[in-house]
PDB file of C-alpha atoms and ligand atoms in Angstrom:
ATOM      1  CA  MET J 299       0.206   0.035   0.055  1.00  0.00           C
ATOM      2  CA  PHE J 300       2.767   2.442   1.161  1.00  0.00           C
ATOM      3  CA  SER J 301       4.566   1.599  -2.033  1.00  0.00           C
ATOM      4  CA  LEU J 302       1.372   2.315  -4.091  1.00  0.00           C
ATOM      5  CA  LEU J 303       0.690   5.740  -2.890  1.00  0.00           C
ATOM      6  CA  TYR J 304       4.486   6.711  -2.451  1.00  0.00           C
ATOM      7  CA  GLY J 305       4.339   6.020  -6.459  1.00  0.00           C
ATOM      8  CA  LEU J 306       1.378   8.115  -6.847  1.00  0.00           C
ATOM      9  CA  TRP J 307       2.870  10.722  -4.818  1.00  0.00           C
ATOM     10  CA  LYS J 308       6.144  10.715  -6.910  1.00  0.00           C
ATOM     11  CA  TYR J 309       4.245  10.726 -10.267  1.00  0.00           C
ATOM     12  CA  LEU J 310       1.970  13.842  -9.255  1.00  0.00           C
ATOM     13  CA  PHE J 311       5.013  15.687  -7.255  1.00  0.00           C
ATOM     14  CA  GLN J 312       8.280  14.812  -8.248  1.00  0.00           C
ATOM     15  CA  LYS J 313       9.980  16.374 -11.331  1.00  0.00           C
ATOM     16  CA  GLU J 314      13.289  15.656 -13.021  1.00  0.00           C
ATOM     17  CA  GLU J 315      15.562  18.405 -12.431  1.00  0.00           C
ATOM     18  CA  TYR J 316      18.346  19.217 -14.619  1.00  0.00           C
ATOM     19  CA  PHE J 317      21.107  22.010 -14.887  1.00  0.00           C
ATOM     20  CA  ALA J 318      22.397  24.120 -17.641  1.00  0.00           C
ATOM     21  CA  LEU J 319      25.147  26.534 -17.336  1.00  0.00           C
ATOM     22  CA  ILE J 320      25.474  29.552 -19.785  1.00  0.00           C
ATOM     23  CA  LEU J 321      29.152  30.507 -20.271  1.00  0.00           C
ATOM     24  CA  GLY J 322      30.967  33.092 -22.375  1.00  0.00           C
ATOM     25  CA  LEU J 323      32.934  36.254 -22.048  1.00  0.00           C
ATOM     26  CA  ASP J 324      31.732  39.182 -20.053  1.00  0.00           C
ATOM     27  CA  ASN J 325      29.459  41.417 -22.316  1.00  0.00           C
ATOM     28  CA  ALA J 326      28.431  38.423 -24.485  1.00  0.00           C
ATOM     29  CA  GLY J 327      24.650  38.455 -23.218  1.00  0.00           C
ATOM     30  CA  LYS J 328      24.094  35.813 -21.211  1.00  0.00           C
ATOM     31  CA  THR J 329      22.063  37.414 -18.399  1.00  0.00           C
ATOM     32  CA  THR J 330      20.122  38.794 -20.831  1.00  0.00           C
ATOM     33  CA  PHE J 331      19.598  35.610 -22.731  1.00  0.00           C
ATOM     34  CA  LEU J 332      18.562  34.293 -19.191  1.00  0.00           C
ATOM     35  CA  GLU J 333      16.184  36.905 -18.390  1.00  0.00           C
ATOM     36  CA  GLN J 334      14.487  36.644 -21.848  1.00  0.00           C
ATOM     37  CA  SER J 335      14.313  32.917 -21.766  1.00  0.00           C
ATOM     38  CA  LYS J 336      12.510  33.362 -18.339  1.00  0.00           C
ATOM     39  CA  THR J 337      10.243  36.009 -20.008  1.00  0.00           C
ATOM     40  CA  GLN J 338       9.467  33.631 -23.397  1.00  0.00           C
ATOM     41  CA  LEU J 339       8.361  30.518 -21.085  1.00  0.00           C
ATOM     42  CA  ASN J 340       6.540  32.122 -18.201  1.00  0.00           C
ATOM     43  CA  HIS J 341       4.235  35.199 -19.711  1.00  0.00           C
ATOM     44  CA  GLN J 342       3.544  36.340 -16.291  1.00  0.00           C
ATOM     45  CA  TYR J 343       7.393  36.429 -15.248  1.00  0.00           C
ATOM     46  CA  LYS J 344       8.163  40.393 -14.660  1.00  0.00           C
ATOM     47  CA  GLY J 345      12.205  40.397 -14.230  1.00  0.00           C
ATOM     48  CA  VAL J 346      14.681  42.997 -14.965  1.00  0.00           C
ATOM     49  CA  ALA J 347      14.503  45.422 -17.750  1.00  0.00           C
ATOM     50  CA  LEU J 348      16.474  43.864 -20.262  1.00  0.00           C
ATOM     51  CA  ASN J 349      18.498  46.880 -20.466  1.00  0.00           C
ATOM     52  CA  LYS J 350      18.843  47.493 -16.959  1.00  0.00           C
ATOM     53  CA  ILE J 351      21.325  44.240 -16.748  1.00  0.00           C
ATOM     54  CA  THR J 352      24.473  44.849 -15.255  1.00  0.00           C
ATOM     55  CA  ALA J 353      27.702  42.726 -15.234  1.00  0.00           C
ATOM     56  CA  THR J 354      26.973  39.563 -13.273  1.00  0.00           C
ATOM     57  CA  VAL J 355      30.129  39.145 -10.861  1.00  0.00           C
ATOM     58  CA  GLY J 356      29.122  35.833  -9.075  1.00  0.00           C
ATOM     59  CA  LEU J 357      25.951  33.509 -10.554  1.00  0.00           C
ATOM     60  CA  ASN J 358      22.620  34.606 -11.344  1.00  0.00           C
ATOM     61  CA  ILE J 359      19.931  31.351 -11.455  1.00  0.00           C
ATOM     62  CA  GLY J 360      16.993  30.449 -13.293  1.00  0.00           C
ATOM     63  CA  ARG J 361      14.557  28.309 -13.065  1.00  0.00           C
ATOM     64  CA  ILE J 362      11.876  27.147 -15.432  1.00  0.00           C
ATOM     65  CA  HIS J 363       9.096  24.595 -15.667  1.00  0.00           C
ATOM     66  CA  THR J 364       9.164  23.026 -19.443  1.00  0.00           C
ATOM     67  CA  ASN J 365       8.235  19.706 -20.769  1.00  0.00           C
ATOM     68  CA  GLY J 366       7.556  18.270 -17.588  1.00  0.00           C
ATOM     69  CA  ILE J 367      10.837  18.854 -16.221  1.00  0.00           C
ATOM     70  CA  VAL J 368      12.772  21.635 -14.189  1.00  0.00           C
ATOM     71  CA  LEU J 369      15.510  23.060 -16.032  1.00  0.00           C
ATOM     72  CA  ASN J 370      17.621  25.565 -13.459  1.00  0.00           C
ATOM     73  CA  PHE J 371      20.189  27.871 -15.401  1.00  0.00           C
ATOM     74  CA  TRP J 372      23.745  28.835 -13.895  1.00  0.00           C
ATOM     75  CA  ASP J 373      24.500  32.269 -15.368  1.00  0.00           C
ATOM     76  CA  LEU J 374      28.023  32.599 -14.497  1.00  0.00           C
ATOM     77  CA  GLY J 375      30.132  35.837 -14.586  1.00  0.00           C
ATOM     78  CA  GLY J 376      32.327  36.202 -17.684  1.00  0.00           C
ATOM     79  CA  GLN J 377      35.287  38.375 -16.767  1.00  0.00           C
ATOM     80  CA  THR J 378      38.734  36.563 -16.979  1.00  0.00           C
ATOM     81  CA  GLU J 379      39.241  36.590 -13.242  1.00  0.00           C
ATOM     82  CA  LEU J 380      35.705  35.037 -13.091  1.00  0.00           C
ATOM     83  CA  GLN J 381      36.154  32.474 -15.641  1.00  0.00           C
ATOM     84  CA  THR J 382      38.434  30.237 -12.757  1.00  0.00           C
ATOM     85  CA  LEU J 383      34.810  29.690 -11.287  1.00  0.00           C
ATOM     86  CA  TRP J 384      33.438  28.187 -14.454  1.00  0.00           C
ATOM     87  CA  ASP J 385      34.901  24.470 -13.664  1.00  0.00           C
ATOM     88  CA  LYS J 386      33.449  24.395 -10.106  1.00  0.00           C
ATOM     89  CA  TYR J 387      29.924  23.868 -11.656  1.00  0.00           C
ATOM     90  CA  PHE J 388      31.191  21.496 -14.761  1.00  0.00           C
ATOM     91  CA  ALA J 389      30.267  17.841 -13.032  1.00  0.00           C
ATOM     92  CA  GLU J 390      26.707  18.587 -11.960  1.00  0.00           C
ATOM     93  CA  SER J 391      25.553  20.353 -15.362  1.00  0.00           C
ATOM     94  CA  HIS J 392      23.225  18.399 -18.007  1.00  0.00           C
ATOM     95  CA  ALA J 393      24.109  21.061 -20.793  1.00  0.00           C
ATOM     96  CA  ILE J 394      26.328  23.974 -21.698  1.00  0.00           C
ATOM     97  CA  ILE J 395      24.862  26.977 -23.410  1.00  0.00           C
ATOM     98  CA  TYR J 396      27.942  28.884 -24.703  1.00  0.00           C
ATOM     99  CA  VAL J 397      26.965  32.765 -25.747  1.00  0.00           C
ATOM    100  CA  ILE J 398      29.391  34.505 -28.216  1.00  0.00           C
ATOM    101  CA  ASP J 399      28.738  38.364 -28.976  1.00  0.00           C
ATOM    102  CA  SER J 400      28.994  38.244 -32.885  1.00  0.00           C
ATOM    103  CA  SER J 401      29.776  41.420 -33.192  1.00  0.00           C
ATOM    104  CA  ASP J 402      33.084  41.570 -30.924  1.00  0.00           C
ATOM    105  CA  LYS J 403      35.460  40.625 -33.625  1.00  0.00           C
ATOM    106  CA  GLU J 404      38.345  41.878 -31.527  1.00  0.00           C
ATOM    107  CA  ARG J 405      37.668  39.368 -28.690  1.00  0.00           C
ATOM    108  CA  LEU J 406      36.260  36.698 -30.627  1.00  0.00           C
ATOM    109  CA  GLU J 407      39.776  35.192 -30.145  1.00  0.00           C
ATOM    110  CA  ASP J 408      39.610  35.235 -26.229  1.00  0.00           C
ATOM    111  CA  SER J 409      36.330  33.923 -26.424  1.00  0.00           C
ATOM    112  CA  LYS J 410      37.466  30.597 -28.788  1.00  0.00           C
ATOM    113  CA  LEU J 411      40.421  30.344 -26.125  1.00  0.00           C
ATOM    114  CA  ALA J 412      38.020  30.154 -23.260  1.00  0.00           C
ATOM    115  CA  PHE J 413      35.665  27.781 -25.533  1.00  0.00           C
ATOM    116  CA  ASP J 414      38.504  25.298 -25.879  1.00  0.00           C
ATOM    117  CA  LYS J 415      39.652  25.329 -22.360  1.00  0.00           C
ATOM    118  CA  MET J 416      35.999  24.527 -21.161  1.00  0.00           C
ATOM    119  CA  ILE J 417      35.004  22.106 -23.755  1.00  0.00           C
ATOM    120  CA  THR J 418      37.970  19.834 -23.389  1.00  0.00           C
ATOM    121  CA  ASN J 419      37.493  19.715 -19.494  1.00  0.00           C
ATOM    122  CA  GLU J 420      37.087  15.711 -18.838  1.00  0.00           C
ATOM    123  CA  ALA J 421      34.584  16.878 -16.310  1.00  0.00           C
ATOM    124  CA  LEU J 422      32.268  18.172 -19.097  1.00  0.00           C
ATOM    125  CA  ASN J 423      32.813  14.555 -21.328  1.00  0.00           C
ATOM    126  CA  GLY J 424      29.388  13.977 -23.494  1.00  0.00           C
ATOM    127  CA  VAL J 425      27.444  16.893 -22.188  1.00  0.00           C
ATOM    128  CA  PRO J 426      25.288  18.386 -24.802  1.00  0.00           C
ATOM    129  CA  LEU J 427      26.768  21.884 -26.193  1.00  0.00           C
ATOM    130  CA  LEU J 428      24.557  24.898 -27.461  1.00  0.00           C
ATOM    131  CA  LEU J 429      26.506  27.378 -29.290  1.00  0.00           C
ATOM    132  CA  VAL J 430      24.765  30.810 -29.233  1.00  0.00           C
ATOM    133  CA  ALA J 431      25.900  33.157 -32.141  1.00  0.00           C
ATOM    134  CA  ASN J 432      24.468  36.316 -30.208  1.00  0.00           C
ATOM    135  CA  LYS J 433      23.768  39.821 -30.991  1.00  0.00           C
ATOM    136  CA  GLN J 434      22.642  39.182 -34.505  1.00  0.00           C
ATOM    137  CA  ASP J 435      20.632  42.172 -34.477  1.00  0.00           C
ATOM    138  CA  ILE J 436      24.113  44.203 -34.810  1.00  0.00           C
ATOM    139  CA  PRO J 437      24.335  44.826 -38.612  1.00  0.00           C
ATOM    140  CA  GLU J 438      28.125  43.984 -38.518  1.00  0.00           C
ATOM    141  CA  SER J 439      27.893  40.856 -36.636  1.00  0.00           C
ATOM    142  CA  LEU J 440      29.468  37.773 -37.892  1.00  0.00           C
ATOM    143  CA  SER J 441      27.045  35.272 -39.613  1.00  0.00           C
ATOM    144  CA  LEU J 442      26.194  32.195 -37.518  1.00  0.00           C
ATOM    145  CA  SER J 443      28.387  29.721 -40.062  1.00  0.00           C
ATOM    146  CA  ARG J 444      31.427  32.360 -39.826  1.00  0.00           C
ATOM    147  CA  ILE J 445      31.075  31.564 -36.091  1.00  0.00           C
ATOM    148  CA  LYS J 446      30.767  27.985 -36.465  1.00  0.00           C
ATOM    149  CA  ASP J 447      33.807  27.669 -38.800  1.00  0.00           C
ATOM    150  CA  ILE J 448      35.663  29.452 -35.791  1.00  0.00           C
ATOM    151  CA  PHE J 449      34.490  27.619 -33.070  1.00  0.00           C
ATOM    152  CA  ILE J 450      33.753  24.169 -34.359  1.00  0.00           C
ATOM    153  CA  ASN J 451      37.139  24.068 -36.104  1.00  0.00           C
ATOM    154  CA  SER J 452      37.837  20.341 -35.050  1.00  0.00           C
ATOM    155  CA  ASN J 453      35.468  17.389 -33.880  1.00  0.00           C
ATOM    156  CA  GLN J 454      38.350  16.470 -31.607  1.00  0.00           C
ATOM    157  CA  VAL J 455      37.950  19.427 -29.584  1.00  0.00           C
ATOM    158  CA  ILE J 456      34.256  19.570 -29.701  1.00  0.00           C
ATOM    159  CA  GLY J 457      34.168  15.383 -28.914  1.00  0.00           C
ATOM    160  CA  PRO J 458      31.473  12.699 -29.071  1.00  0.00           C
ATOM    161  CA  ARG J 459      28.643  14.834 -27.546  1.00  0.00           C
ATOM    162  CA  ASP J 460      24.973  15.956 -28.881  1.00  0.00           C
ATOM    163  CA  TYR J 461      25.620  19.810 -30.621  1.00  0.00           C
ATOM    164  CA  HIS J 462      23.689  22.356 -32.251  1.00  0.00           C
ATOM    165  CA  SER J 463      24.338  26.002 -33.112  1.00  0.00           C
ATOM    166  CA  VAL J 464      21.964  28.796 -33.065  1.00  0.00           C
ATOM    167  CA  SER J 465      21.758  32.340 -34.599  1.00  0.00           C
ATOM    168  CA  ALA J 466      20.043  34.637 -31.561  1.00  0.00           C
ATOM    169  CA  SER J 467      19.692  37.888 -30.506  1.00  0.00           C
ATOM    170  CA  ALA J 468      19.214  37.682 -26.544  1.00  0.00           C
ATOM    171  CA  LEU J 469      17.902  41.440 -26.691  1.00  0.00           C
ATOM    172  CA  LYS J 470      15.126  41.184 -29.242  1.00  0.00           C
ATOM    173  CA  GLY J 471      14.154  37.519 -27.981  1.00  0.00           C
ATOM    174  CA  ASP J 472      15.126  35.514 -31.405  1.00  0.00           C
ATOM    175  CA  GLY J 473      16.670  32.277 -31.036  1.00  0.00           C
ATOM    176  CA  VAL J 474      16.015  31.827 -27.361  1.00  0.00           C
ATOM    177  CA  ASN J 475      12.727  29.572 -27.698  1.00  0.00           C
ATOM    178  CA  GLU J 476      14.587  27.551 -30.414  1.00  0.00           C
ATOM    179  CA  SER J 477      17.604  27.215 -27.727  1.00  0.00           C
ATOM    180  CA  ILE J 478      15.725  26.247 -24.986  1.00  0.00           C
ATOM    181  CA  ALA J 479      13.837  23.391 -26.755  1.00  0.00           C
ATOM    182  CA  TRP J 480      16.972  21.957 -28.319  1.00  0.00           C
ATOM    183  CA  THR J 481      18.731  22.098 -24.981  1.00  0.00           C
ATOM    184  CA  VAL J 482      15.880  19.917 -23.237  1.00  0.00           C
ATOM    185  CA  GLY J 483      15.691  17.885 -26.283  1.00  0.00           C
ATOM    186  CA  ALA J 484      19.606  16.965 -25.897  1.00  0.00           C
ATOM    187  CA  ILE J 485      19.272  16.531 -22.081  1.00  0.00           C
ATOM    188  CA  LYS J 486      16.293  14.086 -22.426  1.00  0.00           C
ATOM    189  CA  ARG J 487      18.383  12.230 -25.029  1.00  0.00           C
ATOM    190  CA  ASN J 488      21.521  12.061 -23.059  1.00  0.00           C
ATOM    191  CA  VAL J 489      19.528  11.053 -19.412  1.00  0.00           C
ATOM    192  CA  HIS J 490      21.810   7.621 -19.637  1.00  0.00           C
ATOM    193  CA  ASN J 491      24.659   9.447 -19.387  1.00  0.00           C
ATOM    194  CA  ARG J 492      24.077  12.391 -16.625  1.00  0.00           C
ATOM    195  CA  PRO J 493      20.767  11.353 -14.879  1.00  0.00           C
ATOM    196  CA  PRO J 494      18.433  13.947 -13.272  1.00  0.00           C
ATOM    197  CA  HIS J 495      18.136  15.315  -9.954  1.00  0.00           C
ATOM    198  CA  ASN J 496      15.016  14.683  -8.306  1.00  0.00           C
ATOM    199  CA  SER J 497      12.707  17.579  -6.702  1.00  0.00           C
ATOM    200  CA  GLU J 498       9.593  17.884  -5.253  1.00  0.00           C
ATOM    201  CA  ASP J 499       8.130  20.986  -6.783  1.00  0.00           C
TER     202      ASP J 499
HETATM  203  N1  GTP D 240      22.558  44.486 -29.652  1.00  0.00           N
HETATM  204  C1  GTP D 240      22.370  43.159 -28.773  1.00  0.00           C
HETATM  205  N2  GTP D 240      22.977  43.733 -27.401  1.00  0.00           N
HETATM  206  C2  GTP D 240      22.696  42.726 -26.447  1.00  0.00           C
HETATM  207  C3  GTP D 240      22.204  41.306 -26.898  1.00  0.00           C
HETATM  208  N3  GTP D 240      22.457  40.644 -25.880  1.00  0.00           N
HETATM  209  C4  GTP D 240      22.855  41.463 -24.909  1.00  0.00           C
HETATM  210  N4  GTP D 240      22.995  42.504 -25.288  1.00  0.00           N
HETATM  211  C5  GTP D 240      23.790  43.724 -24.397  1.00  0.00           C
HETATM  212  O1  GTP D 240      25.162  43.562 -24.529  1.00  0.00           O
HETATM  213  C6  GTP D 240      25.570  44.144 -22.955  1.00  0.00           C
HETATM  214  C7  GTP D 240      25.773  43.042 -21.727  1.00  0.00           C
HETATM  215  O2  GTP D 240      24.702  41.694 -21.569  1.00  0.00           O
HETATM  216  P1  GTP D 240      24.739  40.855 -20.067  1.00  0.00           P
HETATM  217  O3  GTP D 240      23.595  39.747 -20.442  1.00  0.00           O
HETATM  218  O4  GTP D 240      24.966  41.538 -19.154  1.00  0.00           O
HETATM  219  O5  GTP D 240      26.318  39.967 -20.519  1.00  0.00           O
HETATM  220  P2  GTP D 240      26.874  38.865 -19.982  1.00  0.00           P
HETATM  221  O6  GTP D 240      27.338  38.022 -20.835  1.00  0.00           O
HETATM  222  O7  GTP D 240      25.726  38.503 -18.858  1.00  0.00           O
HETATM  223  O8  GTP D 240      28.094  39.461 -19.012  1.00  0.00           O
HETATM  224  P3  GTP D 240      28.882  39.377 -17.546  1.00  0.00           P
HETATM  225  O9  GTP D 240      27.583  39.276 -16.807  1.00  0.00           O
HETATM  226  O10 GTP D 240      29.920  40.418 -17.539  1.00  0.00           O
HETATM  227  O11 GTP D 240      29.364  37.679 -18.208  1.00  0.00           O
HETATM  228  C8  GTP D 240      24.148  44.263 -22.539  1.00  0.00           C
HETATM  229  O12 GTP D 240      24.288  46.030 -22.868  1.00  0.00           O
HETATM  230  C9  GTP D 240      23.248  44.030 -23.368  1.00  0.00           C
HETATM  231  O13 GTP D 240      21.946  44.489 -23.454  1.00  0.00           O
HETATM  232  C10 GTP D 240      21.940  41.137 -28.276  1.00  0.00           C
HETATM  233  O14 GTP D 240      21.298  40.095 -28.689  1.00  0.00           O
HETATM  234  N5  GTP D 240      21.692  42.575 -28.846  1.00  0.00           N
HETATM  235 MG1   MG D 241      25.942  38.265 -16.617  1.00  0.00          MG
END
């Protein structure tokens, strides 16, 4: 009897809980992307005005309910000295969302270096990767295919993992829904490799 009731309780209240890391250089648009995701998935959400977002010094946490799961986001600060904190979160992550400022040609090389260091870390082996070519609303931005050429220039670096790239404007909201939908699908496909944490929520 207990196990039957426990099974019912679990079915009704227990949700699979996953964690996605949002990484990229400072000013790439990570926090804007997170706020836009929360707004698009919950129309009641009245968050920070997108043009009032300031640089992240620690960590922003977001939590959305979508497709029967709970997806938590860890949005970390991207400044050089804060990048040393990124790897503390790798072992617990179910997906990586790497955001690039496609208009910042001068710092593209820096972003690529940070990306390579991150993606070759063993603690992220097999974890799905979404590359977000952000700020596509800025006319001089590099296109998604150029960004892909630069970042995904070697399969050896990317490793055997689920991978996708999107053209986005976190500020305008373009590409954000597609990003979340892909991330949820990839997390579910990778569940044997990285099982969920469970929550009663
Ligand atoms: N034009 C344009 N500006 C954007 C876009 N996304 C973000 N921004 C702007 O870029 C600046 C930095 O955005 P943030 O979201 O704070 O960047 P971040 O990656 O979180 O930066 P850190 O917290 O310092 O790591 C802000 O002025 C945003 O309004 C975009 O898609 N297009
Ligand atoms: Mg930020």
